mmCIF file of C-alpha atoms and ligand atoms in Angstrom:
data_model
loop_
_atom_site.group_PDB
_atom_site.id
_atom_site.type_symbol
_atom_site.label_atom_id
_atom_site.label_comp_id
_atom_site.label_asym_id
_atom_site.label_seq_id
_atom_site.Cartn_x
_atom_site.Cartn_y
_atom_site.Cartn_z
ATOM 1 C CA MET A 23 27.751 57.797 26.533
ATOM 2 C CA GLN A 24 25.154 57.146 29.175
ATOM 3 C CA PRO A 25 25.154 53.914 30.996
ATOM 4 C CA ASP A 26 22.218 51.657 29.883
ATOM 5 C CA ALA A 27 19.874 51.744 32.781
ATOM 6 C CA THR A 28 18.392 48.260 32.101
ATOM 7 C CA GLN A 29 22.032 46.803 32.053
ATOM 8 C CA ALA A 30 23.117 48.750 35.011
ATOM 9 C CA ASN A 31 21.384 46.589 37.565
ATOM 10 C CA THR A 32 22.604 43.131 36.240
ATOM 11 C CA GLU A 33 26.038 44.235 35.693
ATOM 12 C CA ALA A 34 26.628 46.281 38.636
ATOM 13 C CA THR A 35 29.475 45.337 40.866
ATOM 14 C CA LEU A 36 28.494 47.860 43.675
ATOM 15 C CA SER A 37 25.047 49.117 44.170
ATOM 16 C CA VAL A 38 24.206 51.985 46.519
ATOM 17 C CA ARG A 39 20.433 51.804 47.197
ATOM 18 C CA GLY A 40 18.498 54.666 48.939
ATOM 19 C CA LEU A 41 21.394 55.172 51.291
ATOM 20 C CA LYS A 42 20.611 57.503 54.408
ATOM 21 C CA LYS A 43 22.863 58.119 57.271
ATOM 22 C CA VAL A 44 21.843 59.986 60.393
ATOM 23 C CA TYR A 45 24.436 60.386 63.224
ATOM 24 C CA GLN A 46 22.931 60.583 66.765
ATOM 25 C CA THR A 47 24.968 63.144 68.791
ATOM 26 C CA ASP A 48 24.479 64.820 72.121
ATOM 27 C CA GLY A 49 23.356 67.983 70.186
ATOM 28 C CA GLY A 50 20.794 66.146 68.356
ATOM 29 C CA ASP A 51 20.645 64.213 65.012
ATOM 30 C CA VAL A 52 22.973 65.109 62.146
ATOM 31 C CA GLU A 53 21.705 63.975 58.743
ATOM 32 C CA ALA A 54 24.914 63.457 56.804
ATOM 33 C CA VAL A 55 23.602 61.640 53.823
ATOM 34 C CA ARG A 56 19.896 61.971 52.815
ATOM 35 C CA ASN A 57 19.283 59.620 50.003
ATOM 36 C CA LEU A 58 21.981 58.165 47.492
ATOM 37 C CA THR A 59 21.345 55.620 44.756
ATOM 38 C CA PHE A 60 23.983 54.618 42.116
ATOM 39 C CA ASP A 61 25.459 51.662 40.425
ATOM 40 C CA LEU A 62 29.184 51.032 39.693
ATOM 41 C CA ARG A 63 29.758 48.490 36.957
ATOM 42 C CA ALA A 64 32.671 45.954 37.069
ATOM 43 C CA GLY A 65 35.895 47.863 35.902
ATOM 44 C CA GLU A 66 34.427 51.379 36.023
ATOM 45 C CA LEU A 67 36.529 54.240 37.405
ATOM 46 C CA ALA A 68 34.174 56.753 38.819
ATOM 47 C CA CYS A 69 34.869 59.857 40.868
ATOM 48 C CA LEU A 70 32.412 61.285 43.426
ATOM 49 C CA VAL A 71 32.875 64.887 43.969
ATOM 50 C CA GLY A 72 31.244 67.026 46.738
ATOM 51 C CA PRO A 73 32.069 69.859 49.078
ATOM 52 C CA SER A 74 33.540 69.252 52.356
ATOM 53 C CA GLY A 75 30.979 68.103 54.882
ATOM 54 C CA SER A 76 28.662 66.585 52.196
ATOM 55 C CA GLY A 77 28.966 63.125 53.546
ATOM 56 C CA LYS A 78 31.651 61.571 51.141
ATOM 57 C CA THR A 79 33.659 59.819 54.045
ATOM 58 C CA THR A 80 30.193 58.715 55.578
ATOM 59 C CA LEU A 81 29.318 57.209 52.381
ATOM 60 C CA LEU A 82 32.459 55.339 51.848
ATOM 61 C CA LYS A 83 32.368 54.107 55.404
ATOM 62 C CA CYS A 84 28.949 52.666 54.630
ATOM 63 C CA ILE A 85 30.054 51.200 51.434
ATOM 64 C CA SER A 86 33.063 49.488 53.015
ATOM 65 C CA GLY A 87 31.027 47.882 55.719
ATOM 66 C CA LEU A 88 32.614 49.974 58.570
ATOM 67 C CA MET A 89 29.434 51.607 59.561
ATOM 68 C CA ALA A 90 25.763 50.600 59.100
ATOM 69 C CA PRO A 91 23.516 52.986 57.154
ATOM 70 C CA THR A 92 20.533 54.445 58.894
ATOM 71 C CA GLU A 93 18.298 53.483 55.819
ATOM 72 C CA GLY A 94 18.931 51.682 52.576
ATOM 73 C CA GLU A 95 21.598 49.236 51.637
ATOM 74 C CA VAL A 96 25.022 48.473 49.886
ATOM 75 C CA LEU A 97 25.119 45.573 47.482
ATOM 76 C CA LEU A 98 28.513 43.996 46.289
ATOM 77 C CA ASP A 99 27.724 41.612 43.473
ATOM 78 C CA GLY A 100 24.177 41.494 44.484
ATOM 79 C CA LYS A 101 25.108 40.593 48.116
ATOM 80 C CA ARG A 102 24.262 42.886 51.019
ATOM 81 C CA VAL A 103 27.298 44.503 52.662
ATOM 82 C CA THR A 104 27.033 44.089 56.509
ATOM 83 C CA GLY A 105 30.806 44.268 57.341
ATOM 84 C CA PRO A 106 34.099 44.864 55.542
ATOM 85 C CA PRO A 107 33.938 42.538 52.334
ATOM 86 C CA LYS A 108 37.068 40.722 51.327
ATOM 87 C CA LYS A 109 36.814 42.023 47.757
ATOM 88 C CA MET A 110 37.152 45.599 48.767
ATOM 89 C CA ALA A 111 40.224 47.709 49.746
ATOM 90 C CA VAL A 112 40.120 51.238 51.032
ATOM 91 C CA VAL A 113 42.741 54.013 50.895
ATOM 92 C CA PHE A 114 42.130 56.720 53.304
ATOM 93 C CA GLN A 115 43.147 60.390 53.385
ATOM 94 C CA GLU A 116 45.463 60.216 56.341
ATOM 95 C CA TYR A 117 48.152 57.796 55.216
ATOM 96 C CA GLY A 118 50.020 58.943 58.158
ATOM 97 C CA ARG A 119 47.513 57.056 60.449
ATOM 98 C CA SER A 120 46.866 54.139 58.109
ATOM 99 C CA LEU A 121 50.490 52.765 58.147
ATOM 100 C CA PHE A 122 52.046 51.028 61.019
ATOM 101 C CA PRO A 123 55.152 53.125 61.967
ATOM 102 C CA TRP A 124 56.900 50.181 63.494
ATOM 103 C CA MET A 125 56.706 47.990 60.370
ATOM 104 C CA ARG A 126 58.863 48.386 57.277
ATOM 105 C CA VAL A 127 57.346 49.428 53.883
ATOM 106 C CA ARG A 128 57.174 45.778 52.768
ATOM 107 C CA ASP A 129 55.681 44.393 55.921
ATOM 108 C CA ASN A 130 52.939 47.102 55.821
ATOM 109 C CA VAL A 131 52.084 45.892 52.255
ATOM 110 C CA GLU A 132 52.305 42.325 53.163
ATOM 111 C CA LEU A 133 50.107 42.446 56.328
ATOM 112 C CA PRO A 134 46.603 41.993 54.761
ATOM 113 C CA LEU A 135 47.923 39.149 52.765
ATOM 114 C CA LYS A 136 49.340 37.407 55.667
ATOM 115 C CA ASN A 137 45.991 37.899 57.585
ATOM 116 C CA GLN A 138 44.277 36.357 54.584
ATOM 117 C CA GLY A 139 46.667 33.300 54.826
ATOM 118 C CA VAL A 140 48.148 33.781 51.376
ATOM 119 C CA PRO A 141 51.195 31.510 51.101
ATOM 120 C CA LYS A 142 54.712 33.114 51.327
ATOM 121 C CA GLY A 143 55.830 32.758 47.739
ATOM 122 C CA GLU A 144 52.668 34.219 46.416
ATOM 123 C CA ARG A 145 52.811 37.067 49.009
ATOM 124 C CA ASP A 146 56.316 37.947 48.022
ATOM 125 C CA ARG A 147 55.283 37.994 44.236
ATOM 126 C CA LEU A 148 52.229 40.248 45.027
ATOM 127 C CA VAL A 149 54.222 42.669 47.344
ATOM 128 C CA ASP A 150 56.966 42.844 44.795
ATOM 129 C CA ASN A 151 54.496 43.667 41.852
ATOM 130 C CA ALA A 152 52.602 46.239 43.973
ATOM 131 C CA LEU A 153 55.785 48.092 45.099
ATOM 132 C CA GLU A 154 57.020 48.178 41.514
ATOM 133 C CA ALA A 155 53.596 49.452 40.293
ATOM 134 C CA VAL A 156 53.770 52.309 42.540
ATOM 135 C CA GLY A 157 57.559 52.921 42.029
ATOM 136 C CA LEU A 158 58.740 52.015 45.401
ATOM 137 C CA SER A 159 60.781 48.991 44.686
ATOM 138 C CA HIS A 160 63.951 50.702 46.024
ATOM 139 C CA VAL A 161 62.700 51.206 49.576
ATOM 140 C CA PRO A 162 61.105 47.964 50.819
ATOM 141 C CA ARG A 163 63.285 48.172 53.986
ATOM 142 C CA SER A 164 62.497 51.729 54.928
ATOM 143 C CA TYR A 165 59.966 52.661 57.766
ATOM 144 C CA PRO A 166 57.008 54.856 56.777
ATOM 145 C CA TRP A 167 58.307 57.808 58.832
ATOM 146 C CA GLN A 168 61.523 57.852 56.772
ATOM 147 C CA LEU A 169 59.469 58.491 53.507
ATOM 148 C CA SER A 170 57.935 61.753 52.128
ATOM 149 C CA GLY A 171 54.139 62.198 52.342
ATOM 150 C CA GLY A 172 53.778 61.137 48.694
ATOM 151 C CA MET A 173 55.875 58.171 49.298
ATOM 152 C CA GLN A 174 53.794 57.060 52.324
ATOM 153 C CA GLN A 175 50.529 57.442 50.300
ATOM 154 C CA ARG A 176 52.238 55.266 47.633
ATOM 155 C CA VAL A 177 52.742 52.560 50.255
ATOM 156 C CA ALA A 178 49.122 52.696 51.160
ATOM 157 C CA ILE A 179 48.129 52.459 47.505
ATOM 158 C CA ALA A 180 50.597 49.394 47.032
ATOM 159 C CA ARG A 181 48.966 47.653 50.097
ATOM 160 C CA ALA A 182 45.561 48.104 48.457
ATOM 161 C CA ILE A 183 46.816 46.822 45.146
ATOM 162 C CA ALA A 184 48.738 43.768 46.507
ATOM 163 C CA TYR A 185 45.483 42.652 48.059
ATOM 164 C CA GLN A 186 43.975 42.478 44.575
ATOM 165 C CA PRO A 187 40.546 43.864 45.516
ATOM 166 C CA GLU A 188 37.698 43.841 43.131
ATOM 167 C CA VAL A 189 36.572 47.269 44.338
ATOM 168 C CA LEU A 190 39.031 50.011 45.427
ATOM 169 C CA LEU A 191 37.716 52.820 47.487
ATOM 170 C CA MET A 192 39.762 55.928 47.777
ATOM 171 C CA ASP A 193 38.744 58.876 50.124
ATOM 172 C CA GLU A 194 40.577 61.990 49.169
ATOM 173 C CA PRO A 195 43.813 60.105 49.054
ATOM 174 C CA PHE A 196 45.893 63.049 47.718
ATOM 175 C CA ALA A 197 44.632 65.917 49.706
ATOM 176 C CA ALA A 198 47.697 66.130 51.963
ATOM 177 C CA VAL A 199 50.326 65.921 49.336
ATOM 178 C CA ASP A 200 51.943 68.714 47.218
ATOM 179 C CA ALA A 201 50.727 69.600 43.897
ATOM 180 C CA GLN A 202 53.506 67.853 41.809
ATOM 181 C CA THR A 203 53.303 64.499 43.737
ATOM 182 C CA ARG A 204 49.523 64.772 43.512
ATOM 183 C CA ALA A 205 49.695 64.968 39.856
ATOM 184 C CA ASP A 206 51.966 62.004 39.585
ATOM 185 C CA LEU A 207 49.646 59.979 41.901
ATOM 186 C CA GLU A 208 46.577 60.858 39.810
ATOM 187 C CA ASP A 209 48.359 59.307 36.737
ATOM 188 C CA LEU A 210 49.341 56.272 38.886
ATOM 189 C CA ILE A 211 45.731 55.710 39.638
ATOM 190 C CA ARG A 212 44.827 55.645 35.987
ATOM 191 C CA VAL A 213 47.732 53.210 35.197
ATOM 192 C CA VAL A 214 46.723 50.979 37.998
ATOM 193 C CA TRP A 215 43.081 51.017 37.191
ATOM 194 C CA LYS A 216 43.837 50.089 33.445
ATOM 195 C CA LYS A 217 46.412 47.347 34.409
ATOM 196 C CA LEU A 218 44.308 45.491 37.059
ATOM 197 C CA GLY A 219 40.790 46.102 35.619
ATOM 198 C CA VAL A 220 39.632 47.005 39.214
ATOM 199 C CA THR A 221 36.425 48.823 39.867
ATOM 200 C CA VAL A 222 37.420 52.235 41.480
ATOM 201 C CA LEU A 223 35.480 54.813 43.447
ATOM 202 C CA PHE A 224 37.490 57.869 44.041
ATOM 203 C CA VAL A 225 36.262 60.503 46.446
ATOM 204 C CA THR A 226 37.510 64.041 46.047
ATOM 205 C CA HIS A 227 36.490 67.543 46.821
ATOM 206 C CA ASP A 228 38.637 68.749 43.959
ATOM 207 C CA ILE A 229 36.644 69.360 40.754
ATOM 208 C CA ASP A 230 39.569 69.343 38.387
ATOM 209 C CA GLU A 231 40.740 66.090 39.911
ATOM 210 C CA SER A 232 37.423 64.468 39.427
ATOM 211 C CA VAL A 233 37.223 65.368 35.736
ATOM 212 C CA TYR A 234 40.791 64.376 34.974
ATOM 213 C CA LEU A 235 40.743 61.117 36.669
ATOM 214 C CA GLY A 236 37.244 59.849 36.234
ATOM 215 C CA GLU A 237 35.615 58.059 33.336
ATOM 216 C CA ARG A 238 32.488 59.203 35.228
ATOM 217 C CA VAL A 239 31.770 61.877 37.796
ATOM 218 C CA ILE A 240 28.985 61.672 40.403
ATOM 219 C CA ILE A 241 28.353 65.070 41.737
ATOM 220 C CA LEU A 242 27.060 65.358 45.305
ATOM 221 C CA SER A 243 24.858 68.131 46.620
ATOM 222 C CA SER A 244 26.011 69.807 49.912
ATOM 223 C CA SER A 245 24.413 68.518 52.917
ATOM 224 C CA PRO A 246 21.723 66.950 53.336
ATOM 225 C CA THR A 247 23.239 64.982 50.495
ATOM 226 C CA VAL A 248 21.657 63.616 47.204
ATOM 227 C CA ILE A 249 23.195 63.120 43.854
ATOM 228 C CA GLN A 250 23.103 66.426 41.941
ATOM 229 C CA GLU A 251 24.212 64.893 38.723
ATOM 230 C CA ASP A 252 25.874 61.835 37.252
ATOM 231 C CA ILE A 253 28.016 62.441 34.037
ATOM 232 C CA GLN A 254 30.094 60.435 31.661
ATOM 233 C CA ILE A 255 33.578 61.956 31.035
ATOM 234 C CA ASP A 256 34.136 61.767 27.270
ATOM 235 C CA LEU A 257 37.905 62.714 27.330
ATOM 236 C CA PRO A 258 40.433 60.475 25.621
ATOM 237 C CA ALA A 259 41.451 57.288 27.663
ATOM 238 C CA ASP A 260 45.093 58.212 27.491
ATOM 239 C CA ARG A 261 45.317 61.284 29.714
ATOM 240 C CA ASP A 262 48.204 63.374 30.579
ATOM 241 C CA GLN A 263 48.478 66.225 32.872
ATOM 242 C CA LEU A 264 49.625 68.829 30.246
ATOM 243 C CA ASN A 265 47.612 68.035 27.162
ATOM 244 C CA THR A 266 44.279 66.648 28.798
ATOM 245 C CA ARG A 267 44.061 69.643 31.015
ATOM 246 C CA SER A 268 44.418 71.960 28.287
ATOM 247 C CA LEU A 269 41.709 70.404 26.036
ATOM 248 C CA PRO A 270 38.631 72.621 25.399
ATOM 249 C CA ARG A 271 36.441 69.571 26.510
ATOM 250 C CA PHE A 272 38.211 69.457 29.768
ATOM 251 C CA THR A 273 37.476 73.003 30.530
ATOM 252 C CA GLU A 274 33.830 72.452 29.480
ATOM 253 C CA LEU A 275 33.449 69.497 31.839
ATOM 254 C CA ARG A 276 35.074 71.225 34.784
ATOM 255 C CA HIS A 277 32.944 74.332 34.144
ATOM 256 C CA HIS A 278 29.843 72.062 34.156
ATOM 257 C CA VAL A 279 30.844 70.290 37.341
ATOM 258 C CA TYR A 280 31.568 73.571 39.128
ATOM 259 C CA GLU A 281 28.314 75.048 37.957
ATOM 260 C CA GLN A 282 26.336 72.041 39.285
ATOM 261 C CA ILE A 283 28.069 72.401 42.686
ATOM 262 C CA GLN A 284 27.248 76.094 42.695
ATOM 263 C CA LEU A 285 23.677 75.290 41.984
ATOM 264 C CA ALA A 286 23.513 72.694 44.667
ATOM 265 C CA LYS A 287 25.023 75.010 47.145
ATOM 266 C CA LYS A 288 22.237 77.479 46.316
ATOM 267 C CA GLY A 289 19.741 74.799 46.973
ATOM 268 C CA HIS A 290 18.807 73.886 43.453
ATOM 269 C CA ARG A 291 17.946 70.329 43.713
ATOM 270 C CA PRO A 292 18.478 68.018 40.570
ATOM 271 C CA ALA A 293 15.408 67.422 38.418
ATOM 272 C CA ALA A 294 16.624 63.840 37.989
ATOM 273 C CA ALA A 295 19.529 61.935 39.372
ATOM 274 C CA THR A 296 21.085 61.344 36.021
ATOM 275 C CA SER A 297 21.412 63.711 33.039
ATOM 276 C CA GLY A 298 23.016 63.861 29.733
ATOM 277 C CA GLY A 299 26.107 65.620 30.834
ATOM 278 C CA ALA A 300 27.845 68.704 29.817
ATOM 279 C CA GLY A 301 27.317 70.483 26.762
ATOM 280 C CA THR A 302 26.407 67.409 24.664
ATOM 281 C CA GLU A 303 24.841 68.931 21.648
HETATM 282 P P1 ADP B 417 32.980 64.843 53.840
HETATM 283 O O1 ADP B 417 33.865 63.543 53.962
HETATM 284 O O2 ADP B 417 32.304 65.055 52.735
HETATM 285 O O3 ADP B 417 33.688 66.063 54.179
HETATM 286 P P2 ADP B 417 31.666 63.541 56.262
HETATM 287 O O4 ADP B 417 31.068 62.373 55.776
HETATM 288 O O5 ADP B 417 33.038 63.536 56.957
HETATM 289 O O6 ADP B 417 31.823 64.608 55.053
HETATM 290 O O7 ADP B 417 30.627 64.400 57.146
HETATM 291 C C1 ADP B 417 29.363 64.619 56.718
HETATM 292 C C2 ADP B 417 28.550 65.279 57.822
HETATM 293 O O8 ADP B 417 28.406 64.470 58.888
HETATM 294 C C3 ADP B 417 29.196 66.584 58.468
HETATM 295 O O9 ADP B 417 28.281 67.440 58.828
HETATM 296 C C4 ADP B 417 29.934 65.940 59.709
HETATM 297 O O10 ADP B 417 30.155 66.915 60.716
HETATM 298 C C5 ADP B 417 28.946 64.840 60.152
HETATM 299 N N1 ADP B 417 29.650 63.789 60.832
HETATM 300 C C6 ADP B 417 30.652 62.992 60.223
HETATM 301 N N2 ADP B 417 31.002 62.023 61.108
HETATM 302 C C7 ADP B 417 30.224 62.321 62.136
HETATM 303 C C8 ADP B 417 30.109 61.551 63.505
HETATM 304 N N3 ADP B 417 30.784 60.411 63.753
HETATM 305 N N4 ADP B 417 29.158 61.915 64.483
HETATM 306 C C9 ADP B 417 28.439 63.126 64.143
HETATM 307 N N5 ADP B 417 28.454 63.676 62.987
HETATM 308 C C10 ADP B 417 29.377 63.363 61.999
HETATM 309 MG MG1 MG B 418 35.876 63.237 54.085
#
């Protein structure tokens, strides 16, 4: 199913419009992102997949208001983003650097709520629920450095969930954990997404991960970056690592995404930003 273009504008939670980012460096200008336009509707789970260096982190920094785009704009519920919006949370790749090592797990998760002035009772409830959602109820008094990499990333996810964002941005959050943990965390994201109804933009360079996780996959070209293709993932809503990944449709979709990325690498520009997707007869 394709999103209805006429509805997409009015229902969009997040709109990226003509976004361009050029870094000015001593060695000259670096055009990281050339021209990106897409909408995310409320409650959507979209993956953005693109090769390393294609500007994924740059895009997320612009969306989350941490960096101003060179051209274009980001709108959240129709309002232009000019700094970190309250309704957004970001989970970064480097969990090791995003948690405070001197604070216990519980305090790390609670910190943004404290900063928001959420009352103590409500904070406790939100932190308890978030730790339970990520399966960390048993380690609230540990320090991050006492936990495995996968557990640390769970803490970062719990912190984002406790904050109750409307939009959750994730920048290759599982790139540094082992394969088994990664599979568990992927499933956790789908569970959390379903439970909270949050809008998720999940960035990855991993094609299989994008197809397994997403309801939609936005494929980036390599640098200078544009959208190569934007496809709906018509896999069953209930996914599991064994069965979903062995479905013929999964193979077709991953093949299609892979092919598009290869084409992009060879410089084939998309005919149109949005197409009908993989093998839709
Ligand atoms: P990705 O996250 O897809 O790997 P990035 O957004 O990190 O890509 O980088 C996109 C391009 O922009 C790369 O060529 C990178 O070298 C360049 N780049 C990223 N950050 C900076 C910066 N702060 N200054 C200059 N160039 C940068
Ligand atoms: Mg990156």
